[in-house]
mmCIF file of N, CA, C and O in Angstrom:
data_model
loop_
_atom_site.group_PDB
_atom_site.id
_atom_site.type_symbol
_atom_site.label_atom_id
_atom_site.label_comp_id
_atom_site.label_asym_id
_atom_site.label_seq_id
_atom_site.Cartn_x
_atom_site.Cartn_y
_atom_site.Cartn_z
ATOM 1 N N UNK A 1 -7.804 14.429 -16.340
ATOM 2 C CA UNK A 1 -6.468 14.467 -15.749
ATOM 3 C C UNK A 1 -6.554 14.626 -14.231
ATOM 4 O O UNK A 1 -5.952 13.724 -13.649
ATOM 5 N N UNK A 2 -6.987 15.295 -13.632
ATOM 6 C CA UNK A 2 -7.315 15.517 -12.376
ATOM 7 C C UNK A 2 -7.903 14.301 -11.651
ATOM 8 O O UNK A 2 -7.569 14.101 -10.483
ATOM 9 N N UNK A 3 -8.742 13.492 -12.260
ATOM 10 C CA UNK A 3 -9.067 12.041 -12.050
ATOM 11 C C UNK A 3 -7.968 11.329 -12.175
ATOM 12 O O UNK A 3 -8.239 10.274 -11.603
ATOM 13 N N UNK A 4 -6.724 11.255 -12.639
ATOM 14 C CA UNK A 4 -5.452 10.519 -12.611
ATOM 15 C C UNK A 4 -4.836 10.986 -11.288
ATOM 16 O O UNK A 4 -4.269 10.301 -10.437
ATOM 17 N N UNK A 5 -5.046 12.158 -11.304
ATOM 18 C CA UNK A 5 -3.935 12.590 -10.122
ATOM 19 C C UNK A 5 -4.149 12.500 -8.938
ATOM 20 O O UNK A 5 -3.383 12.357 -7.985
ATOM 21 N N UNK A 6 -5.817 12.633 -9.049
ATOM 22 C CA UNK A 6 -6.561 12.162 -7.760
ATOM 23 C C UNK A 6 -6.438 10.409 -7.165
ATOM 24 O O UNK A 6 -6.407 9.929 -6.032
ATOM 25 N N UNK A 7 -6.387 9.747 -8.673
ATOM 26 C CA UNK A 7 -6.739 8.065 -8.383
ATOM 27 C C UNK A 7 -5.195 7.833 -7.506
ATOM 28 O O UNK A 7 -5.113 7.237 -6.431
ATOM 29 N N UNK A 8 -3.985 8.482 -8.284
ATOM 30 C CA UNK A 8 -2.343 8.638 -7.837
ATOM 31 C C UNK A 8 -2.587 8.380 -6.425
ATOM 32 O O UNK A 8 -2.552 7.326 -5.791
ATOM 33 N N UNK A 9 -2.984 10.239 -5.879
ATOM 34 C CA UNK A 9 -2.998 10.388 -4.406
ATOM 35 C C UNK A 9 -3.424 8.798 -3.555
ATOM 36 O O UNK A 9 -2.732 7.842 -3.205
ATOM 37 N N UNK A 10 -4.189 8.956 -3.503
ATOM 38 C CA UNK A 10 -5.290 7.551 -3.163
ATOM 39 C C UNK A 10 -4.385 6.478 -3.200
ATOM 40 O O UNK A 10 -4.233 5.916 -2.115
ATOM 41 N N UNK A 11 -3.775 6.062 -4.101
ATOM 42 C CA UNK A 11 -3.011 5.068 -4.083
ATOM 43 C C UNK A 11 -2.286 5.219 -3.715
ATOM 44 O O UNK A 11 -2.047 4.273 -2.964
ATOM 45 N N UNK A 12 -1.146 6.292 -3.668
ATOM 46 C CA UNK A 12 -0.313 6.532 -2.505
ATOM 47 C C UNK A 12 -0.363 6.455 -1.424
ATOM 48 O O UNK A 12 0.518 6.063 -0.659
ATOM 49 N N UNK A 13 -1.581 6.879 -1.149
ATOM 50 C CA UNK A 13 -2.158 6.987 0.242
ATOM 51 C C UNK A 13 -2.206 5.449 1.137
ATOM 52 O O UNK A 13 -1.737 5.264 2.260
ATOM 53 N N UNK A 14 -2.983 4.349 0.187
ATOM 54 C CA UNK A 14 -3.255 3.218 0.603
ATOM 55 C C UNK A 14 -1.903 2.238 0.804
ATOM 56 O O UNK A 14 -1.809 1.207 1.469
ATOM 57 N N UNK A 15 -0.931 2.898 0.026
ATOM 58 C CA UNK A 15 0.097 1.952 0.192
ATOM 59 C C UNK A 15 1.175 1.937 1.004
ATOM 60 O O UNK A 15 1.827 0.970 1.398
ATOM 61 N N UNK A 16 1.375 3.663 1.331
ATOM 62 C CA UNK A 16 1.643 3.808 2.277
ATOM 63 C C UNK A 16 1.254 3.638 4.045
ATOM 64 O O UNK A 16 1.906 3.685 5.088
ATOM 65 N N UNK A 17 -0.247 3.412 3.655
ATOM 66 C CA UNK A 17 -0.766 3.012 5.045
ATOM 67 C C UNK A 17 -0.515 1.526 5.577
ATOM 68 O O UNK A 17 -0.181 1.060 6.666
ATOM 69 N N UNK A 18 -0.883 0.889 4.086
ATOM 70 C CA UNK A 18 -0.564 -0.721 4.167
ATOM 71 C C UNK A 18 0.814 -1.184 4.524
ATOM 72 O O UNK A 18 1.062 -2.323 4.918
ATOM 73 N N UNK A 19 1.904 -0.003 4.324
ATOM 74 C CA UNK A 19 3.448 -0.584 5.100
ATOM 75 C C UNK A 19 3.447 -0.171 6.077
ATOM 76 O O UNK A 19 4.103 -0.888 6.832
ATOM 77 N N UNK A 20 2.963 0.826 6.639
ATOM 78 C CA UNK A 20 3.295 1.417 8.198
ATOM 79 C C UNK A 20 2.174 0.288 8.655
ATOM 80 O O UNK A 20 2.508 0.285 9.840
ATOM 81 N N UNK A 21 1.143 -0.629 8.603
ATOM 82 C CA UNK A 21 -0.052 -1.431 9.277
ATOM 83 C C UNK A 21 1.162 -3.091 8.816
ATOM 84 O O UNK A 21 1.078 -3.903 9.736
ATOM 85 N N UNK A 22 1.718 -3.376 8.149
ATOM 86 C CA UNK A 22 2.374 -4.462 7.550
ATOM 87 C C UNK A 22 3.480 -4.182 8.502
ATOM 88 O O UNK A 22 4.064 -5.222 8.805
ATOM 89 N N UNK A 23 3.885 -3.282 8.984
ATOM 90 C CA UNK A 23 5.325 -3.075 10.502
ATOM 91 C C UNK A 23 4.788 -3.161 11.802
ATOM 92 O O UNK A 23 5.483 -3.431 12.781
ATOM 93 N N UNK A 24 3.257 -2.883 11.861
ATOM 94 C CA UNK A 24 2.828 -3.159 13.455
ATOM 95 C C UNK A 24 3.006 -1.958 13.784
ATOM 96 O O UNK A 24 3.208 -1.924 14.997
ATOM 97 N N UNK A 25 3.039 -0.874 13.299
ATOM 98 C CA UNK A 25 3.210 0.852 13.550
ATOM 99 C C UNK A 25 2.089 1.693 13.242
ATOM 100 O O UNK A 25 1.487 1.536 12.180
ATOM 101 N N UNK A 26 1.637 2.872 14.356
ATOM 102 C CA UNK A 26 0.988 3.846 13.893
ATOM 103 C C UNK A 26 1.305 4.486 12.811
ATOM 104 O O UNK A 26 2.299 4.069 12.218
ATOM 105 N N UNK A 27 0.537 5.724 12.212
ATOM 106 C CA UNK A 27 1.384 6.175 11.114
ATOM 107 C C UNK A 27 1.740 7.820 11.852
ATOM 108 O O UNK A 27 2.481 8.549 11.193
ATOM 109 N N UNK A 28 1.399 8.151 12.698
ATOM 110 C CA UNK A 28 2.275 8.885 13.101
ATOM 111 C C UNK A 28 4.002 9.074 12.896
ATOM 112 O O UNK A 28 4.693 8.429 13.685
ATOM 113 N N UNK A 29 4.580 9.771 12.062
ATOM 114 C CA UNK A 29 6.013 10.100 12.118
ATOM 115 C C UNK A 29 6.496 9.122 11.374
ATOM 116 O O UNK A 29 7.723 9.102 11.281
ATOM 117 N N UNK A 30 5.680 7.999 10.607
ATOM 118 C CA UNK A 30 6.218 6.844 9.701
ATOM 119 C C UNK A 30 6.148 7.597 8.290
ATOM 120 O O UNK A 30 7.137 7.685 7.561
ATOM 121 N N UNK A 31 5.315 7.953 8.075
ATOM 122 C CA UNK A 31 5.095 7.851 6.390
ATOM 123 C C UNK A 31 6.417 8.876 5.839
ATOM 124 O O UNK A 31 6.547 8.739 4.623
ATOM 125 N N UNK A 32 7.118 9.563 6.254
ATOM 126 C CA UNK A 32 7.973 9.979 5.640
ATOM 127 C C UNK A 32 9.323 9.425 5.549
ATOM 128 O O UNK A 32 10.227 10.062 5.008
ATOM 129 N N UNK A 33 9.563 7.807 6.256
ATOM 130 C CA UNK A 33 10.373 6.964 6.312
ATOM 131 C C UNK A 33 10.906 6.236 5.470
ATOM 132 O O UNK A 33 12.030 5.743 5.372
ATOM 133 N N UNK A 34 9.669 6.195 4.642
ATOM 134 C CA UNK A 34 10.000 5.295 3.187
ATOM 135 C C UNK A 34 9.496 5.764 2.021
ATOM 136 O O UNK A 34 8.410 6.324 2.173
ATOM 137 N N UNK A 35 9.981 5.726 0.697
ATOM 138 C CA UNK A 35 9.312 6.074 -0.170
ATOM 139 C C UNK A 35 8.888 5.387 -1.088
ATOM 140 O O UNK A 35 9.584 4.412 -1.372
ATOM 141 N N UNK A 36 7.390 5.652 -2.037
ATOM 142 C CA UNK A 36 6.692 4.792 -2.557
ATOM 143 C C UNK A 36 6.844 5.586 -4.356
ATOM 144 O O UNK A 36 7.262 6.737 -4.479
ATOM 145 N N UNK A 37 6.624 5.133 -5.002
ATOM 146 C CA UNK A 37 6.734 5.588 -6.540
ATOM 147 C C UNK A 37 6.124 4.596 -7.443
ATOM 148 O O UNK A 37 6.589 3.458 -7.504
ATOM 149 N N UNK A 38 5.257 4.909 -8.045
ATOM 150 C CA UNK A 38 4.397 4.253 -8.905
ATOM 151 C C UNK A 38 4.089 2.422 -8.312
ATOM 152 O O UNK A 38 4.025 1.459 -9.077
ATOM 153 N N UNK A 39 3.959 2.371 -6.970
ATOM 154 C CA UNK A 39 3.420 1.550 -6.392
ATOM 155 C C UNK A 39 4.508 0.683 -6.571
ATOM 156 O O UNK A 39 4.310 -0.427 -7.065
ATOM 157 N N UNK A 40 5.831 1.105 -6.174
ATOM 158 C CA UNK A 40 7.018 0.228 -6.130
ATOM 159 C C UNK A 40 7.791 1.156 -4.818
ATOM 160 O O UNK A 40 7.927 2.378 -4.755
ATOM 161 N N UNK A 41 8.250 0.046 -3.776
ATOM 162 C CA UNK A 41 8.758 0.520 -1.983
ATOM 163 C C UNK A 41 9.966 1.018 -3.212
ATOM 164 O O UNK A 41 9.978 0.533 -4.344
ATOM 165 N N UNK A 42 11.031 2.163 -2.686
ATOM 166 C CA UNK A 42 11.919 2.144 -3.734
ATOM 167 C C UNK A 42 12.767 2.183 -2.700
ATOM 168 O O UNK A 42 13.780 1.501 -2.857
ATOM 169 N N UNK A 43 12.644 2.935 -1.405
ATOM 170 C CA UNK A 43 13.693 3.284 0.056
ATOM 171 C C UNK A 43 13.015 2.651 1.171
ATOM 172 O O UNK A 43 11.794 2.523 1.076
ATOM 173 N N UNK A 44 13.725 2.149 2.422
ATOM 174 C CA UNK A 44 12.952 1.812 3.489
ATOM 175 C C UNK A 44 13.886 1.801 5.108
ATOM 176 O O UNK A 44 15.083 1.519 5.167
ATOM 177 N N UNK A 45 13.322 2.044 5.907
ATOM 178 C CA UNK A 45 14.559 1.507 7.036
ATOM 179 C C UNK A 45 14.993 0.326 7.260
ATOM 180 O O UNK A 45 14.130 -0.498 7.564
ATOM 181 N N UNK A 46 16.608 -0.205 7.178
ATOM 182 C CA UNK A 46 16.516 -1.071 6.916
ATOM 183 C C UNK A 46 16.365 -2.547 8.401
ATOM 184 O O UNK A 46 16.927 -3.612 8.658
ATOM 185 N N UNK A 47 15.473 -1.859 8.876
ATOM 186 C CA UNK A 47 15.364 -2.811 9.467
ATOM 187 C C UNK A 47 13.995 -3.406 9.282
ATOM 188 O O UNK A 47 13.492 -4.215 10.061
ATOM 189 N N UNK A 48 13.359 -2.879 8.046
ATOM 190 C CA UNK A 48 12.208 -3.090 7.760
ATOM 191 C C UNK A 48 12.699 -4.547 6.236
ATOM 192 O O UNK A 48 12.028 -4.723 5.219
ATOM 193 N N UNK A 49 13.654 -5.114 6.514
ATOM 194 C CA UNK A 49 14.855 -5.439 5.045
ATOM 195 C C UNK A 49 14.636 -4.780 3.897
ATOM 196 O O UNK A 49 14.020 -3.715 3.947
ATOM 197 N N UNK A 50 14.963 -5.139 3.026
ATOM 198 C CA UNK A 50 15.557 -5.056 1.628
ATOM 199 C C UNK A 50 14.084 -4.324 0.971
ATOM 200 O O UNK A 50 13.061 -4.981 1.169
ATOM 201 N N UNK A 51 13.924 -2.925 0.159
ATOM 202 C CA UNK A 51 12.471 -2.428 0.037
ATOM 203 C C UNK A 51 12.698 -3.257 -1.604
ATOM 204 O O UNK A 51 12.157 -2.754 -2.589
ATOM 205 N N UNK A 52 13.386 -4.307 -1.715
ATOM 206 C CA UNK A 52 12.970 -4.513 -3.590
ATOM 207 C C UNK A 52 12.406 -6.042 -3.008
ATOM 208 O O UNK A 52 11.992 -6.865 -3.824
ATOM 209 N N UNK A 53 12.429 -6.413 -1.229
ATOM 210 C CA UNK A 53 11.478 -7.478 -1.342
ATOM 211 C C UNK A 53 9.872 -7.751 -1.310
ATOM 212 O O UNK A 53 9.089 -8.695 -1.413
ATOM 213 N N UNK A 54 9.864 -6.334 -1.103
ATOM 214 C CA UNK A 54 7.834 -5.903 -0.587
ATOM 215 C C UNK A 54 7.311 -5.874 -1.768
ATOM 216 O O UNK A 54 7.749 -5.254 -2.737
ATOM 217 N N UNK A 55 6.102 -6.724 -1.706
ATOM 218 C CA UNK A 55 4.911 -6.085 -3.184
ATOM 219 C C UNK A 55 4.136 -5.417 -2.168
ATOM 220 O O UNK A 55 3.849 -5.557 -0.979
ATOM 221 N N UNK A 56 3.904 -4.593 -3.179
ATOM 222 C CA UNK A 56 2.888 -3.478 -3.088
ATOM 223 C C UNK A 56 1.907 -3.436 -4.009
ATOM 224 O O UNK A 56 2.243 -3.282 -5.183
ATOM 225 N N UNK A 57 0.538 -3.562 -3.679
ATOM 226 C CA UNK A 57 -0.536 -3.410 -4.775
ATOM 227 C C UNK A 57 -2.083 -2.885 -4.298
ATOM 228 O O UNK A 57 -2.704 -3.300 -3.320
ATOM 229 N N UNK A 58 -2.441 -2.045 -5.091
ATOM 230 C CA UNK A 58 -3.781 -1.286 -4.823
ATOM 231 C C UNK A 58 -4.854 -1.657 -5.599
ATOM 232 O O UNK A 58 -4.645 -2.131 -6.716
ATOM 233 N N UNK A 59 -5.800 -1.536 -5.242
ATOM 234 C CA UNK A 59 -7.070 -2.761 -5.448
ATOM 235 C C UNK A 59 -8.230 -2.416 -5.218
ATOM 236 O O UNK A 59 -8.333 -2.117 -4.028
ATOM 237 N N UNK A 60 -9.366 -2.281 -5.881
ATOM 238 C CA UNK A 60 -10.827 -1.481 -5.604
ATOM 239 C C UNK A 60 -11.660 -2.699 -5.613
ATOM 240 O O UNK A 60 -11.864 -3.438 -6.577
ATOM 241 N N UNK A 61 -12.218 -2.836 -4.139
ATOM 242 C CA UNK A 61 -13.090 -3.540 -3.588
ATOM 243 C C UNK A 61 -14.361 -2.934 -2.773
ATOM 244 O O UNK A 61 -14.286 -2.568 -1.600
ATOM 245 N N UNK A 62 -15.550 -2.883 -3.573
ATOM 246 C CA UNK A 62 -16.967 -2.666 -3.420
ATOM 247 C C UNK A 62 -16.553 -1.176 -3.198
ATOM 248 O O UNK A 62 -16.407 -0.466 -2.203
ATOM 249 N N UNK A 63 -16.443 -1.025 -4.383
ATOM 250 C CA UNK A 63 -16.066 1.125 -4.447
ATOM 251 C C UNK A 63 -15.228 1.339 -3.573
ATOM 252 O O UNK A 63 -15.151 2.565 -3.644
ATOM 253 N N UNK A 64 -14.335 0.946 -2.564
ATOM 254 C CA UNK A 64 -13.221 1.003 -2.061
ATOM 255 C C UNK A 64 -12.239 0.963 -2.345
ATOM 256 O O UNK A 64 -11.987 -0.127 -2.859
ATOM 257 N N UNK A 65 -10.961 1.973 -2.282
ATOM 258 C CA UNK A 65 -9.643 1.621 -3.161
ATOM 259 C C UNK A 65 -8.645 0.690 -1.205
ATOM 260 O O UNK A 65 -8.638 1.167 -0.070
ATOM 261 N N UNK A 66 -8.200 -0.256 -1.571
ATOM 262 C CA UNK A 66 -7.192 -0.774 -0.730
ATOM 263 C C UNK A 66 -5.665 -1.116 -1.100
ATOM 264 O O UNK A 66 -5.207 -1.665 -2.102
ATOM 265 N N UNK A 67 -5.082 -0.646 -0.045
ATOM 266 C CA UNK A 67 -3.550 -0.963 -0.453
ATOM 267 C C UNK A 67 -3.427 -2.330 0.738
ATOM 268 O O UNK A 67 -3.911 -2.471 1.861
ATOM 269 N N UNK A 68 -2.393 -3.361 -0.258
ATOM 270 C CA UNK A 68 -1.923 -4.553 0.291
ATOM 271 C C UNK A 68 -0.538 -4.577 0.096
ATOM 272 O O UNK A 68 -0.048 -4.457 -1.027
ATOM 273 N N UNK A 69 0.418 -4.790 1.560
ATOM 274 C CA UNK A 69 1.835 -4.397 0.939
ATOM 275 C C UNK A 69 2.127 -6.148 2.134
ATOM 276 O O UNK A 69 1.523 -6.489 3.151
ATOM 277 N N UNK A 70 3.530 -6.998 1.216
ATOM 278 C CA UNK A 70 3.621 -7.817 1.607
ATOM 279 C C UNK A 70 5.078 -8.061 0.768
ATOM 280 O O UNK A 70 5.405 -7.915 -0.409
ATOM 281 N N UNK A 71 5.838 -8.546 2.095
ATOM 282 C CA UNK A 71 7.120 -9.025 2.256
ATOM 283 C C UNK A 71 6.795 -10.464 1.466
ATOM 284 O O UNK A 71 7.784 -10.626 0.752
ATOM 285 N N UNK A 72 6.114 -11.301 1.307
ATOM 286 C CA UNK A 72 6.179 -12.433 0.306
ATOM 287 C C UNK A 72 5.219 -12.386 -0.768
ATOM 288 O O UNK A 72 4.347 -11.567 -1.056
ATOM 289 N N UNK A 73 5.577 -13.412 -1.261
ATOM 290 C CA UNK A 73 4.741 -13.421 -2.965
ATOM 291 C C UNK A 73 3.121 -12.711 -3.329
ATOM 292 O O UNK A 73 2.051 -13.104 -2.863
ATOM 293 N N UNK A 74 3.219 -12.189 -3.770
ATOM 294 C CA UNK A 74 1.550 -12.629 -4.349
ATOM 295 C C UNK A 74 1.385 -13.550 -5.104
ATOM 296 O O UNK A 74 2.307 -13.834 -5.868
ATOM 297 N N UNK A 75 0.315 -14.212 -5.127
ATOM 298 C CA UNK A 75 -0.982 -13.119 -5.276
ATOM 299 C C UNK A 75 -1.319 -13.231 -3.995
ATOM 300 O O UNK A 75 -0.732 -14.097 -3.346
ATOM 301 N N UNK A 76 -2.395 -12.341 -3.284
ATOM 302 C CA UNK A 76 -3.194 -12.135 -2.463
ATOM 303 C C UNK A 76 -4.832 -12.235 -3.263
ATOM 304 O O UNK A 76 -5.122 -11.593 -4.272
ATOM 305 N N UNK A 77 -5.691 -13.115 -2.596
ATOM 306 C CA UNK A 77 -6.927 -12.759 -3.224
ATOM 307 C C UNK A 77 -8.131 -13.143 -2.117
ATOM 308 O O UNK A 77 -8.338 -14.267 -1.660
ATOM 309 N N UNK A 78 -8.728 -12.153 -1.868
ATOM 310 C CA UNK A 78 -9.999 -11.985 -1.232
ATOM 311 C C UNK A 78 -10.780 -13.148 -1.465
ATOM 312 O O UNK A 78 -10.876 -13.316 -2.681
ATOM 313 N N UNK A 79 -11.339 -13.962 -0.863
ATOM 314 C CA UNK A 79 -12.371 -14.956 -0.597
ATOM 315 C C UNK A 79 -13.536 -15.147 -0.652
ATOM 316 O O UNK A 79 -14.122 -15.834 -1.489
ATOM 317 N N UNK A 80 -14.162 -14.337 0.567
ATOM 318 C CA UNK A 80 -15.076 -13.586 0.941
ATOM 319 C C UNK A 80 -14.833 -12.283 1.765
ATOM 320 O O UNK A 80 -13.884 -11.978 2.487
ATOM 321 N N UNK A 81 -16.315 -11.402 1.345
ATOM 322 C CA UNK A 81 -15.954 -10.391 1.537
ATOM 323 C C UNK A 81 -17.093 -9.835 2.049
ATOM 324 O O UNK A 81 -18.072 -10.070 1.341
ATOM 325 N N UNK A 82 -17.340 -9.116 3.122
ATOM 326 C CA UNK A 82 -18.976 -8.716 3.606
ATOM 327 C C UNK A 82 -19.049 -7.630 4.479
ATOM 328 O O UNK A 82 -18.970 -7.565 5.705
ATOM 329 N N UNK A 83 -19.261 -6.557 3.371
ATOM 330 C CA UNK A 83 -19.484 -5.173 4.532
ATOM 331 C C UNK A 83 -19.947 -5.010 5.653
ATOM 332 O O UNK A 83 -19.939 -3.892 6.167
#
């Protein structure tokens, strides 16, 4: 259980970073702007538009967890990739 709540954090974490980096913003004084819930934007400013148009999705690449948040469709898919 603690491994759930931990994997949660983390993903919270990433997805929230991925909308404040997807606005062109530090995250200074952002992350409490919008809110995230089971990896769905649910609130946002609206000059950021409409939060039921953003996907949001978290993703483990080479033992890395990443958040990808995007105002149009997915899919998104990595190509290449080289530490």
């Amino acid at each position: 259980q603690q491994s759930d709540h931990r994997r949660a954090l983390i993903d919270l974490w990433v997805l929230k970073e991925a909308m404040v980096k997807a606005q062109g913003l530090g995250l200074a004084g952002q992350l409490k702007r919008f809110t995230i819930c089971d990896g769905t934007l649910l609130d946002c400013p609206t000059d950021w538009g409409d939060a039921s148009t953003w996907m949001l999705k978290s993703q483990t690449l080479a033992h890395h967890r990443l958040g990808l948040a995007s105002s149009q469709p997915f899919p998104v898919q990595v190509r290449r990739w080289t530490p």
